[in-house]
């Protein structure tokens, strides 16, 4: 699957922790957009989409959250709760975020500005495109 | 002073809040680096530096923090505690961050990769450079 965990260097001392993430150096793309998700009520699941060409890195800055990443061929659930690690999600991966603990701050770094046409929000359409995409990639 | 508050569009509904910040669109520069400060103990002040050419936007994603911004000619203290607003800090502004509430997450978007030579960490050196800088700019 087009995902991987990335470990960042947290600089921690007696005045707190600072974690830098440099575009193109610590993550495999330039950062064109940042967004952050807060105040998610208990029991809510978000996401339910894939991107055709956007790449993202999800970092849980406070609290914890689970991310289900899936393709037509495999599925994983990854718990994020350490601000020194990021979940890279590449092309054509369906994602759902759930089990947000109270006060969770989920930050996402994205490789492009917002473009609605890059989203696939219908799982049936996603499944069809993804089968063709991963077939072309030799079942990556 | 080379600072301003920037208001972001928070998209809030019954599944939580999402706040996007697009480089060059919502803020006046491309985002080359992101860093976040967490776990700052009670009573600690951080910062104590200026940048010659780096621009930054500080956004408090959780909790609250005060930021003292100053030049040789003026000083302001700004409280950050709303994730839909950012404090832009331009060139040659001395900054100190203090009164971090417990659990505060302070995110900073920066216009360049890390470069130690862009930092001025000695207030006396800062003061001298800043007087010359603001003189050249006609007392901006």
Short mmCIF file of C-alpha atoms in Angstrom, two decimals:
data_model
loop_
_atom_site.label_atom_id
_atom_site.label_comp_id
_atom_site.label_asym_id
_atom_site.label_seq_id
_atom_site.Cartn_x
_atom_site.Cartn_y
_atom_site.Cartn_z
CA UNK A 1 0.00 0.00 0.00
CA UNK A 2 1.13 3.58 -0.63
CA UNK A 3 1.67 4.34 3.05
CA UNK A 4 4.60 4.50 5.44
CA UNK A 5 5.39 5.72 8.94
CA UNK A 6 7.89 8.58 9.21
CA UNK A 7 9.81 9.29 12.40
CA UNK A 8 10.71 12.92 13.19
CA UNK A 9 13.49 14.20 15.42
CA UNK A 10 11.87 15.64 18.51
CA UNK A 11 14.14 18.13 20.27
CA UNK A 12 13.21 17.76 23.91
CA UNK A 13 14.70 19.40 26.96
CA UNK A 14 13.62 21.13 30.15
CA UNK A 15 11.85 23.93 28.27
CA UNK A 16 9.59 21.55 26.32
CA UNK A 17 9.62 19.68 23.02
CA UNK A 18 10.05 21.04 19.52
CA UNK A 19 9.52 18.84 16.47
CA UNK A 20 10.51 20.20 13.05
CA UNK A 21 9.19 18.83 9.76
CA UNK A 22 10.91 20.19 6.68
CA UNK A 23 9.20 19.88 3.32
CA UNK A 24 11.15 17.70 0.83
CA UNK A 25 13.64 16.73 3.56
CA UNK A 26 11.71 15.01 6.37
CA UNK A 27 8.74 14.19 4.16
CA UNK A 28 8.76 13.33 0.45
CA UNK A 29 7.00 16.47 -0.85
CA UNK A 30 6.78 20.26 -0.60
CA UNK A 31 4.13 21.48 1.84
CA UNK A 32 1.54 23.52 -0.04
CA UNK A 33 -1.26 23.22 2.50
CA UNK A 34 -1.58 22.49 6.20
CA UNK A 35 -4.85 21.72 7.90
CA UNK A 36 -5.80 20.62 11.36
CA UNK A 37 -8.80 18.81 12.72
CA UNK A 38 -10.03 19.56 16.24
CA UNK A 39 -13.16 19.21 18.38
CA UNK A 40 -14.22 15.87 16.89
CA UNK A 41 -17.06 14.49 19.01
CA UNK A 42 -16.88 11.03 20.50
CA UNK A 43 -17.93 8.28 18.08
CA UNK A 44 -17.43 10.29 14.89
CA UNK A 45 -15.60 8.84 11.87
CA UNK A 46 -14.19 11.25 9.27
CA UNK A 47 -12.43 10.87 5.95
CA UNK A 48 -14.23 8.45 3.64
CA UNK A 49 -12.26 9.46 0.59
CA UNK A 50 -9.14 8.86 -1.46
CA UNK A 51 -6.96 11.21 -3.48
CA UNK A 52 -5.84 10.63 -7.03
CA UNK A 53 -2.59 12.61 -6.83
CA UNK A 54 -2.43 14.37 -3.46
CA UNK A 55 0.11 13.10 -0.93
CA UNK A 56 -0.34 13.75 2.78
CA UNK A 57 1.32 13.23 6.12
CA UNK A 58 -0.95 12.91 9.17
CA UNK A 59 0.53 13.84 12.56
CA UNK A 60 -1.39 13.59 15.81
CA UNK A 61 -0.18 16.55 17.89
CA UNK A 62 -2.32 15.92 20.95
CA UNK A 63 -4.53 13.02 22.03
CA UNK A 64 -4.87 9.98 19.80
CA UNK A 65 -6.78 8.78 16.75
CA UNK A 66 -7.03 5.65 14.64
CA UNK A 67 -6.69 5.72 10.86
CA UNK A 68 -8.06 2.96 8.65
CA UNK A 69 -6.17 2.92 5.34
CA UNK A 70 -7.33 0.57 2.66
CA UNK A 71 -7.17 -0.38 -0.98
CA UNK A 72 -9.31 -2.97 -2.73
CA UNK A 73 -6.57 -5.47 -1.80
CA UNK A 74 -5.58 -4.73 1.79
CA UNK A 75 -6.50 -2.82 4.92
CA UNK A 76 -4.64 -1.58 8.00
CA UNK A 77 -5.62 0.32 11.13
CA UNK A 78 -2.89 2.57 12.50
CA UNK A 79 -3.11 4.36 15.84
CA UNK A 80 -1.52 7.81 15.93
CA UNK A 81 -0.73 9.33 19.31
CA UNK A 82 2.92 10.36 19.17
CA UNK A 83 3.69 13.79 17.74
CA UNK A 84 7.13 12.58 16.62
CA UNK A 85 5.65 10.25 14.02
CA UNK A 86 3.70 10.87 10.85
CA UNK A 87 1.62 8.62 8.62
CA UNK A 88 2.43 9.24 4.97
CA UNK A 89 -0.49 8.43 2.67
CA UNK A 90 0.20 8.42 -1.07
CA UNK A 91 -2.06 8.10 -4.08
CA UNK A 92 -5.24 6.06 -4.23
CA UNK A 93 -5.56 5.02 -0.60
CA UNK A 94 -9.00 5.17 1.02
CA UNK A 95 -8.81 6.56 4.56
CA UNK A 96 -11.12 6.87 7.57
CA UNK A 97 -10.19 8.47 10.88
CA UNK A 98 -12.00 7.37 14.04
CA UNK A 99 -11.69 6.95 17.80
CA UNK A 100 -10.54 10.54 18.29
CA UNK A 101 -9.80 10.94 22.00
CA UNK A 102 -11.12 14.11 23.65
CA UNK A 103 -9.02 17.14 22.73
CA UNK A 104 -7.23 15.41 19.85
CA UNK A 105 -5.42 17.67 17.40
CA UNK A 106 -4.76 15.95 14.07
CA UNK A 107 -2.56 17.95 11.70
CA UNK A 108 -2.25 17.09 8.02
CA UNK A 109 0.50 18.31 5.68
CA UNK A 110 -0.54 18.17 2.03
CA UNK A 111 1.44 18.28 -1.20
CA UNK A 112 -1.02 20.50 -3.11
CA UNK A 113 -3.51 23.27 -2.60
CA UNK A 114 -7.12 22.17 -2.19
CA UNK A 115 -8.67 20.74 -5.33
CA UNK A 116 -12.06 19.05 -5.12
CA UNK A 117 -11.43 17.23 -8.42
CA UNK A 118 -8.61 15.27 -6.79
CA UNK A 119 -11.01 13.70 -4.25
CA UNK A 120 -12.80 10.41 -4.76
CA UNK A 121 -15.63 10.33 -2.22
CA UNK A 122 -17.69 7.41 -3.58
CA UNK A 123 -16.22 4.05 -2.55
CA UNK A 124 -17.58 2.24 -5.64
CA UNK A 125 -15.87 4.75 -7.96
CA UNK A 126 -12.73 4.57 -5.82
CA UNK A 127 -12.69 0.76 -5.99
CA UNK A 128 -12.90 0.74 -9.79
CA UNK A 129 -10.16 3.38 -10.24
CA UNK A 130 -7.97 1.78 -7.59
CA UNK A 131 -8.12 -1.69 -9.17
CA UNK A 132 -6.97 -0.17 -12.48
CA UNK A 133 -4.31 1.97 -10.73
CA UNK A 134 -2.75 -0.87 -8.75
CA UNK A 135 -2.98 -3.22 -11.76
CA UNK A 136 -0.90 -0.71 -13.74
CA UNK A 137 1.60 -0.53 -10.90
CA UNK A 138 2.01 -4.32 -10.88
CA UNK A 139 -0.02 -4.83 -7.73
CA UNK A 140 2.02 -2.43 -5.57
CA UNK B 1 6.09 46.38 13.51
CA UNK B 2 6.40 43.53 11.01
CA UNK B 3 3.52 41.56 12.50
CA UNK B 4 -0.15 41.01 11.76
CA UNK B 5 -2.99 38.74 12.82
CA UNK B 6 -4.40 36.45 10.13
CA UNK B 7 -7.85 34.93 10.39
CA UNK B 8 -8.43 31.47 8.86
CA UNK B 9 -11.72 29.94 7.72
CA UNK B 10 -12.59 27.21 10.19
CA UNK B 11 -14.97 24.66 8.67
CA UNK B 12 -17.03 23.52 11.63
CA UNK B 13 -19.93 21.12 11.77
CA UNK B 14 -21.21 18.18 13.80
CA UNK B 15 -18.18 16.02 12.92
CA UNK B 16 -15.65 18.55 14.26
CA UNK B 17 -13.63 21.48 12.98
CA UNK B 18 -11.18 21.60 10.09
CA UNK B 19 -9.00 24.64 9.48
CA UNK B 20 -7.00 24.83 6.24
CA UNK B 21 -3.99 27.09 5.75
CA UNK B 22 -2.73 27.26 2.19
CA UNK B 23 0.79 28.50 1.51
CA UNK B 24 0.89 31.74 -0.52
CA UNK B 25 -2.89 32.04 -0.33
CA UNK B 26 -3.89 32.25 3.34
CA UNK B 27 -0.43 33.33 4.47
CA UNK B 28 2.08 35.49 2.58
CA UNK B 29 4.72 32.80 1.91
CA UNK B 30 5.32 29.20 0.81
CA UNK B 31 5.55 26.75 3.70
CA UNK B 32 8.99 25.15 3.69
CA UNK B 33 9.02 24.01 7.30
CA UNK B 34 6.47 23.26 10.00
CA UNK B 35 7.35 22.79 13.63
CA UNK B 36 5.33 22.36 16.77
CA UNK B 37 6.08 23.01 20.39
CA UNK B 38 4.53 20.82 23.08
CA UNK B 39 5.06 19.84 26.73
CA UNK B 40 6.29 23.27 27.82
CA UNK B 41 6.48 23.28 31.63
CA UNK B 42 4.71 25.91 33.67
CA UNK B 43 6.70 29.13 34.00
CA UNK B 44 8.98 28.58 31.01
CA UNK B 45 9.66 31.31 28.45
CA UNK B 46 10.97 30.30 25.01
CA UNK B 47 12.07 32.18 21.92
CA UNK B 48 14.55 34.96 22.73
CA UNK B 49 15.57 35.48 19.14
CA UNK B 50 14.83 37.31 15.92
CA UNK B 51 15.19 36.27 12.30
CA UNK B 52 16.87 38.29 9.61
CA UNK B 53 14.86 36.95 6.68
CA UNK B 54 12.63 34.12 7.90
CA UNK B 55 8.89 34.76 8.03
CA UNK B 56 6.65 32.72 10.32
CA UNK B 57 3.03 32.25 11.30
CA UNK B 58 2.33 31.03 14.85
CA UNK B 59 -0.94 29.18 15.45
CA UNK B 60 -2.01 27.89 18.85
CA UNK B 61 -3.83 24.61 18.11
CA UNK B 62 -4.67 23.71 21.69
CA UNK B 63 -4.43 25.58 24.98
CA UNK B 64 -3.11 29.14 25.03
CA UNK B 65 0.16 31.04 25.04
CA UNK B 66 1.32 34.65 25.12
CA UNK B 67 3.81 36.03 22.63
CA UNK B 68 5.86 39.15 23.30
CA UNK B 69 6.95 40.74 20.02
CA UNK B 70 9.27 43.69 20.13
CA UNK B 71 11.61 45.92 18.22
CA UNK B 72 13.89 48.60 19.65
CA UNK B 73 10.94 50.98 19.18
CA UNK B 74 7.83 49.14 20.31
CA UNK B 75 6.52 46.09 22.11
CA UNK B 76 3.27 44.12 22.15
CA UNK B 77 2.00 41.06 24.00
CA UNK B 78 -0.46 38.94 22.03
CA UNK B 79 -2.41 36.04 23.50
CA UNK B 80 -2.97 33.10 21.14
CA UNK B 81 -5.65 30.59 22.01
CA UNK B 82 -7.87 30.30 18.93
CA UNK B 83 -6.79 27.82 16.25
CA UNK B 84 -8.54 29.92 13.59
CA UNK B 85 -6.05 32.76 13.98
CA UNK B 86 -2.37 33.06 13.26
CA UNK B 87 0.26 35.58 14.28
CA UNK B 88 2.44 36.50 11.30
CA UNK B 89 5.93 37.62 12.34
CA UNK B 90 8.14 39.10 9.63
CA UNK B 91 11.78 40.15 9.58
CA UNK B 92 13.70 41.55 12.53
CA UNK B 93 11.15 41.10 15.29
CA UNK B 94 12.35 39.80 18.65
CA UNK B 95 9.94 37.23 20.11
CA UNK B 96 9.37 35.47 23.42
CA UNK B 97 6.64 32.92 24.12
CA UNK B 98 5.42 32.47 27.69
CA UNK B 99 2.43 31.52 29.85
CA UNK B 100 1.91 28.24 28.00
CA UNK B 101 -1.18 26.63 29.51
CA UNK B 102 -0.94 22.91 30.26
CA UNK B 103 -1.22 20.81 27.10
CA UNK B 104 -0.66 23.75 24.74
CA UNK B 105 0.26 22.90 21.15
CA UNK B 106 1.90 25.81 19.35
CA UNK B 107 2.45 25.22 15.64
CA UNK B 108 4.72 27.41 13.55
CA UNK B 109 4.74 27.63 9.75
CA UNK B 110 8.03 28.92 8.38
CA UNK B 111 9.03 30.34 5.01
CA UNK B 112 12.43 28.62 4.84
CA UNK B 113 14.22 25.47 5.89
CA UNK B 114 16.17 25.74 9.13
CA UNK B 115 19.25 27.93 8.91
CA UNK B 116 21.13 28.85 12.09
CA UNK B 117 22.75 31.85 10.36
CA UNK B 118 19.34 33.51 10.04
CA UNK B 119 18.88 33.62 13.83
CA UNK B 120 19.92 36.51 16.03
CA UNK B 121 20.01 35.17 19.59
CA UNK B 122 21.89 38.00 21.34
CA UNK B 123 19.60 40.94 22.13
CA UNK B 124 22.44 43.49 21.95
CA UNK B 125 23.37 42.35 18.43
CA UNK B 126 19.67 42.26 17.51
CA UNK B 127 19.15 45.80 18.77
CA UNK B 128 22.00 47.18 16.69
CA UNK B 129 20.92 45.39 13.50
CA UNK B 130 17.26 46.24 14.09
CA UNK B 131 17.92 49.98 14.54
CA UNK B 132 19.78 49.99 11.20
CA UNK B 133 17.08 47.85 9.54
CA UNK B 134 14.14 49.98 10.64
CA UNK B 135 16.07 53.19 9.90
CA UNK B 136 16.50 51.97 6.31
CA UNK B 137 12.80 51.20 6.12
CA UNK B 138 11.92 54.74 7.26
CA UNK B 139 10.90 53.71 10.76
CA UNK B 140 8.35 51.05 9.71
#
